[in-house]
PDB file of C-alpha atoms in Angstrom:
ATOM      1  CA  MET A1457      27.688  12.261 -33.861  1.00 41.00           C
ATOM      2  CA  ILE A1458      26.233  12.633 -37.333  1.00 44.00           C
ATOM      3  CA  HIS A1459      26.205  16.127 -38.771  1.00 42.00           C
ATOM      4  CA  PRO A1460      22.580  17.340 -39.254  1.00 47.00           C
ATOM      5  CA  ALA A1461      23.166  18.011 -42.976  1.00 52.00           C
ATOM      6  CA  VAL A1462      24.288  14.418 -43.597  1.00 49.00           C
ATOM      7  CA  PRO A1463      21.430  11.962 -44.257  1.00 52.00           C
ATOM      8  CA  ARG A1464      21.055   9.403 -41.476  1.00 51.00           C
ATOM      9  CA  PRO A1465      21.290   5.732 -42.398  1.00 58.00           C
ATOM     10  CA  PRO A1466      18.050   3.670 -42.171  1.00 53.00           C
ATOM     11  CA  ALA A1467      19.214   1.917 -39.002  1.00 50.00           C
ATOM     12  CA  GLN A1468      19.742   5.290 -37.293  1.00 50.00           C
ATOM     13  CA  ARG A1469      16.285   6.522 -38.393  1.00 50.00           C
ATOM     14  CA  ALA A1470      14.683   3.319 -37.082  1.00 45.00           C
ATOM     15  CA  LEU A1471      16.443   3.741 -33.737  1.00 45.00           C
ATOM     16  CA  GLU A1472      15.243   7.355 -33.462  1.00 52.00           C
ATOM     17  CA  ALA A1473      11.673   6.330 -34.337  1.00 51.00           C
ATOM     18  CA  SER A1474      11.743   3.616 -31.676  1.00 52.00           C
ATOM     19  CA  LYS A1475      12.476   6.303 -29.079  1.00 61.00           C
ATOM     20  CA  ALA A1476       9.134   8.038 -29.770  1.00 75.00           C
ATOM     21  CA  ALA A1477       6.799   7.946 -26.789  1.00 93.00           C
ATOM     22  CA  LEU A1478       4.997   4.672 -26.331  1.00 98.00           C
ATOM     23  CA  LYS A1479       1.226   5.283 -26.310  1.00 98.00           C
ATOM     24  CA  VAL A1480      -0.797   3.284 -23.771  1.00 98.00           C
ATOM     25  CA  LEU A1481      -4.568   3.350 -23.335  1.00 98.00           C
ATOM     26  CA  PHE A1482      -6.023   2.194 -20.025  1.00 98.00           C
ATOM     27  CA  VAL A1483      -9.684   1.161 -20.149  1.00 98.00           C
ATOM     28  CA  ALA A1484     -11.178   0.505 -16.742  1.00 97.00           C
ATOM     29  CA  SER A1485     -14.407   0.754 -14.816  1.00 97.00           C
ATOM     30  CA  GLU A1486     -12.622   2.305 -11.819  1.00 96.00           C
ATOM     31  CA  CYS A1487      -9.867   4.815 -11.193  1.00 95.00           C
ATOM     32  CA  ALA A1488      -9.031   6.318  -7.816  1.00 95.00           C
ATOM     33  CA  PRO A1489      -9.913   8.945  -6.716  1.00 94.00           C
ATOM     34  CA  PHE A1490     -12.886   9.196  -9.122  1.00 93.00           C
ATOM     35  CA  ALA A1491     -14.467   5.763  -8.587  1.00 94.00           C
ATOM     36  CA  LYS A1492     -13.149   2.889  -6.502  1.00 93.00           C
ATOM     37  CA  THR A1493     -14.475  -0.277  -4.919  1.00 93.00           C
ATOM     38  CA  GLY A1494     -11.168  -2.080  -4.430  1.00 89.00           C
ATOM     39  CA  GLY A1495      -7.705  -2.736  -5.799  1.00 94.00           C
ATOM     40  CA  LEU A1496      -8.605  -2.091  -9.438  1.00 95.00           C
ATOM     41  CA  GLY A1497      -9.290   1.570  -8.687  1.00 94.00           C
ATOM     42  CA  ASP A1498      -5.979   1.864  -6.841  1.00 95.00           C
ATOM     43  CA  VAL A1499      -3.994   0.337  -9.720  1.00 96.00           C
ATOM     44  CA  ILE A1500      -5.569   2.589 -12.350  1.00 96.00           C
ATOM     45  CA  GLY A1501      -4.984   5.601 -10.127  1.00 96.00           C
ATOM     46  CA  ALA A1502      -1.257   4.794  -9.728  1.00 96.00           C
ATOM     47  CA  LEU A1503       0.175   2.782 -12.657  1.00 97.00           C
ATOM     48  CA  PRO A1504      -0.576   5.353 -15.399  1.00 98.00           C
ATOM     49  CA  LYS A1505       1.167   8.061 -13.347  1.00 97.00           C
ATOM     50  CA  ALA A1506       4.235   5.835 -12.946  1.00 97.00           C
ATOM     51  CA  LEU A1507       4.353   5.121 -16.680  1.00 97.00           C
ATOM     52  CA  ALA A1508       3.897   8.812 -17.539  1.00 97.00           C
ATOM     53  CA  SER A1509       6.868   9.660 -15.308  1.00 96.00           C
ATOM     54  CA  LEU A1510       8.937   7.396 -17.588  1.00 96.00           C
ATOM     55  CA  GLY A1511       7.862   9.314 -20.696  1.00 97.00           C
ATOM     56  CA  VAL A1512       4.980   7.084 -21.794  1.00 98.00           C
ATOM     57  CA  ASP A1513       1.958   8.839 -23.359  1.00 98.00           C
ATOM     58  CA  VAL A1514      -0.779   7.394 -21.151  1.00 98.00           C
ATOM     59  CA  ARG A1515      -4.520   8.014 -21.357  1.00 98.00           C
ATOM     60  CA  ILE A1516      -7.430   6.539 -19.419  1.00 98.00           C
ATOM     61  CA  VAL A1517     -11.042   5.975 -20.457  1.00 98.00           C
ATOM     62  CA  MET A1518     -13.684   5.193 -17.840  1.00 98.00           C
ATOM     63  CA  PRO A1519     -17.403   5.791 -17.240  1.00 98.00           C
ATOM     64  CA  LEU A1520     -18.682   9.036 -15.747  1.00 97.00           C
ATOM     65  CA  TYR A1521     -20.455   7.799 -12.630  1.00 96.00           C
ATOM     66  CA  SER A1522     -22.533   9.780 -10.193  1.00 92.00           C
ATOM     67  CA  GLY A1523     -21.027  10.388  -6.783  1.00 84.00           C
ATOM     68  CA  PHE A1524     -18.331  12.995  -7.366  1.00 81.00           C
ATOM     69  CA  ASP A1525     -18.264  16.616  -8.454  1.00 82.00           C
ATOM     70  CA  TRP A1526     -18.491  16.627 -12.263  1.00 85.00           C
ATOM     71  CA  ARG A1527     -17.772  20.373 -12.298  1.00 85.00           C
ATOM     72  CA  GLN A1528     -14.076  19.583 -11.836  1.00 87.00           C
ATOM     73  CA  LEU A1529     -14.107  18.026 -15.326  1.00 95.00           C
ATOM     74  CA  GLU A1530     -13.909  19.835 -18.644  1.00 96.00           C
ATOM     75  CA  ARG A1531     -16.860  19.108 -20.932  1.00 95.00           C
ATOM     76  CA  LEU A1532     -15.486  18.425 -24.412  1.00 96.00           C
ATOM     77  CA  GLU A1533     -17.320  19.657 -27.508  1.00 94.00           C
ATOM     78  CA  GLY A1534     -19.460  17.257 -29.503  1.00 92.00           C
ATOM     79  CA  ALA A1535     -20.428  13.687 -28.763  1.00 95.00           C
ATOM     80  CA  VAL A1536     -19.015  10.235 -29.421  1.00 95.00           C
ATOM     81  CA  GLY A1537     -21.205   7.739 -31.271  1.00 96.00           C
ATOM     82  CA  VAL A1538     -20.849   4.329 -29.663  1.00 97.00           C
ATOM     83  CA  PRO A1539     -22.125   1.425 -31.797  1.00 95.00           C
ATOM     84  CA  MET A1540     -24.585  -0.689 -29.812  1.00 94.00           C
ATOM     85  CA  PHE A1541     -27.124  -3.365 -30.706  1.00 93.00           C
ATOM     86  CA  PHE A1542     -29.866  -0.711 -30.988  1.00 93.00           C
ATOM     87  CA  GLY A1543     -27.770   1.707 -33.085  1.00 94.00           C
ATOM     88  CA  ALA A1544     -25.435   4.499 -32.071  1.00 95.00           C
ATOM     89  CA  ALA A1545     -25.565   5.638 -28.449  1.00 96.00           C
ATOM     90  CA  TRP A1546     -24.332   9.230 -28.294  1.00 97.00           C
ATOM     91  CA  SER A1547     -22.069   9.861 -25.341  1.00 97.00           C
ATOM     92  CA  GLY A1548     -20.744  13.110 -23.975  1.00 96.00           C
ATOM     93  CA  LEU A1549     -17.096  13.213 -23.108  1.00 97.00           C
ATOM     94  CA  ARG A1550     -15.470  14.930 -20.150  1.00 97.00           C
ATOM     95  CA  LEU A1551     -11.797  15.376 -19.435  1.00 98.00           C
ATOM     96  CA  GLY A1552     -10.067  15.271 -16.083  1.00 97.00           C
ATOM     97  CA  ARG A1553      -6.530  14.569 -14.893  1.00 97.00           C
ATOM     98  CA  LEU A1554      -5.156  12.122 -12.398  1.00 96.00           C
ATOM     99  CA  PRO A1555      -4.326  14.228  -9.350  1.00 94.00           C
ATOM    100  CA  GLY A1556      -0.672  15.191  -9.172  1.00 93.00           C
ATOM    101  CA  SER A1557      -0.073  14.443 -12.864  1.00 96.00           C
ATOM    102  CA  ASP A1558      -0.852  15.436 -16.427  1.00 95.00           C
ATOM    103  CA  VAL A1559      -2.392  12.027 -17.209  1.00 98.00           C
ATOM    104  CA  PRO A1560      -5.701  12.640 -18.991  1.00 98.00           C
ATOM    105  CA  VAL A1561      -8.789  10.733 -17.907  1.00 98.00           C
ATOM    106  CA  TYR A1562     -11.612  10.681 -20.455  1.00 98.00           C
ATOM    107  CA  PHE A1563     -15.039  10.052 -18.958  1.00 97.00           C
ATOM    108  CA  LEU A1564     -17.802   8.584 -21.101  1.00 98.00           C
ATOM    109  CA  GLU A1565     -20.966  10.412 -20.111  1.00 97.00           C
ATOM    110  CA  TYR A1566     -24.033   8.281 -20.751  1.00 97.00           C
ATOM    111  CA  ASN A1567     -26.399   8.738 -17.849  1.00 95.00           C
ATOM    112  CA  HIS A1568     -28.710   5.856 -18.808  1.00 96.00           C
ATOM    113  CA  TYR A1569     -25.900   3.433 -17.954  1.00 97.00           C
ATOM    114  CA  PHE A1570     -23.741   5.178 -15.396  1.00 96.00           C
ATOM    115  CA  ASP A1571     -25.674   7.777 -13.372  1.00 95.00           C
ATOM    116  CA  ARG A1572     -26.626   5.275 -10.664  1.00 95.00           C
ATOM    117  CA  PRO A1573     -26.079   4.945  -6.931  1.00 93.00           C
ATOM    118  CA  TYR A1574     -23.627   2.002  -7.234  1.00 95.00           C
ATOM    119  CA  LEU A1575     -20.848   1.219  -9.721  1.00 95.00           C
ATOM    120  CA  TYR A1576     -21.916  -2.360 -10.403  1.00 96.00           C
ATOM    121  CA  GLY A1577     -25.161  -2.741  -8.473  1.00 96.00           C
ATOM    122  CA  PRO A1578     -26.432  -2.870  -4.900  1.00 94.00           C
ATOM    123  CA  PRO A1579     -24.338  -4.931  -2.463  1.00 90.00           C
ATOM    124  CA  SER A1580     -24.397  -8.664  -3.260  1.00 90.00           C
ATOM    125  CA  GLU A1581     -26.070  -8.192  -6.648  1.00 93.00           C
ATOM    126  CA  GLY A1582     -25.216  -6.581  -9.958  1.00 94.00           C
ATOM    127  CA  TYR A1583     -27.338  -4.436 -12.225  1.00 97.00           C
ATOM    128  CA  ALA A1584     -29.255  -6.598 -14.723  1.00 96.00           C
ATOM    129  CA  ASP A1585     -27.787  -4.636 -17.655  1.00 97.00           C
ATOM    130  CA  ASN A1586     -24.117  -4.753 -16.578  1.00 97.00           C
ATOM    131  CA  LEU A1587     -23.140  -6.664 -19.727  1.00 96.00           C
ATOM    132  CA  GLU A1588     -24.705  -3.909 -21.837  1.00 97.00           C
ATOM    133  CA  ARG A1589     -23.213  -1.129 -19.699  1.00 97.00           C
ATOM    134  CA  PHE A1590     -19.671  -2.412 -19.975  1.00 97.00           C
ATOM    135  CA  THR A1591     -19.994  -3.347 -23.628  1.00 97.00           C
ATOM    136  CA  PHE A1592     -20.700   0.371 -24.003  1.00 98.00           C
ATOM    137  CA  LEU A1593     -17.499   1.178 -22.074  1.00 98.00           C
ATOM    138  CA  SER A1594     -15.405  -1.179 -24.228  1.00 97.00           C
ATOM    139  CA  ARG A1595     -16.739   0.080 -27.537  1.00 97.00           C
ATOM    140  CA  GLY A1596     -16.830   3.658 -26.322  1.00 98.00           C
ATOM    141  CA  ALA A1597     -13.150   3.620 -25.373  1.00 98.00           C
ATOM    142  CA  LEU A1598     -12.234   2.724 -28.945  1.00 97.00           C
ATOM    143  CA  GLU A1599     -14.476   5.479 -30.287  1.00 97.00           C
ATOM    144  CA  VAL A1600     -12.755   7.964 -27.977  1.00 97.00           C
ATOM    145  CA  THR A1601      -9.364   7.129 -29.500  1.00 97.00           C
ATOM    146  CA  LYS A1602     -10.826   7.696 -32.976  1.00 96.00           C
ATOM    147  CA  ALA A1603     -12.331  11.029 -31.924  1.00 95.00           C
ATOM    148  CA  LEU A1604      -8.982  12.115 -30.476  1.00 95.00           C
ATOM    149  CA  GLY A1605      -7.042  10.956 -33.536  1.00 96.00           C
ATOM    150  CA  TRP A1606      -4.813   9.045 -31.137  1.00 97.00           C
ATOM    151  CA  VAL A1607      -3.869   5.407 -31.806  1.00 96.00           C
ATOM    152  CA  PRO A1608      -2.443   3.536 -28.820  1.00 97.00           C
ATOM    153  CA  ASP A1609       0.444   1.084 -29.154  1.00 98.00           C
ATOM    154  CA  VAL A1610      -0.779  -0.881 -26.134  1.00 97.00           C
ATOM    155  CA  VAL A1611      -4.256  -1.245 -24.648  1.00 97.00           C
ATOM    156  CA  HIS A1612      -4.597  -2.196 -20.994  1.00 95.00           C
ATOM    157  CA  ALA A1613      -8.096  -3.647 -20.630  1.00 96.00           C
ATOM    158  CA  HIS A1614      -8.764  -4.096 -16.921  1.00 92.00           C
ATOM    159  CA  ASP A1615     -11.038  -6.768 -15.488  1.00 93.00           C
ATOM    160  CA  TRP A1616     -14.201  -8.180 -17.046  1.00 92.00           C
ATOM    161  CA  GLN A1617     -15.768  -4.750 -17.536  1.00 95.00           C
ATOM    162  CA  SER A1618     -13.354  -3.915 -20.374  1.00 93.00           C
ATOM    163  CA  ALA A1619     -12.777  -7.469 -21.643  1.00 93.00           C
ATOM    164  CA  LEU A1620     -14.398  -6.717 -25.013  1.00 93.00           C
ATOM    165  CA  VAL A1621     -11.853  -4.024 -25.942  1.00 94.00           C
ATOM    166  CA  PRO A1622      -9.324  -6.524 -27.368  1.00 91.00           C
ATOM    167  CA  VAL A1623     -12.089  -8.305 -29.276  1.00 89.00           C
TER     168      VAL A1623
END
């Protein structure tokens, strides 16, 4: 063991820095129990909790859909400007937690896109503006990280709805 008063060699400092919590951002259109149509919602409801139990700093960004009690979510101050083709779309932000964990779930609140009776559209058809809606999710997730002052080491972009995040 190195005495605290003795400077640590660069290799030791690098090893200590590598032990800092890995930061992982999940961007998804679904997360059980908040919104789910299939397996995607189940994965996003379970995998972040498993990673958090291993010491990973995990956060989730998803849309705020209609269909569940929004009162269980904390409304965060201010708004997030999401760059879109028509200019900035100002989104509210709400904070919840995955049940049984401390994993934060940030909900982008933009009713024009997400306060609808179905996640993707009526059965057997999608909403005509789904590309626009989920472009908003992808860009909005990145704006959320800026607003939080939190830079992820890894971004999990799930399914086509968040495919523009890596771009």
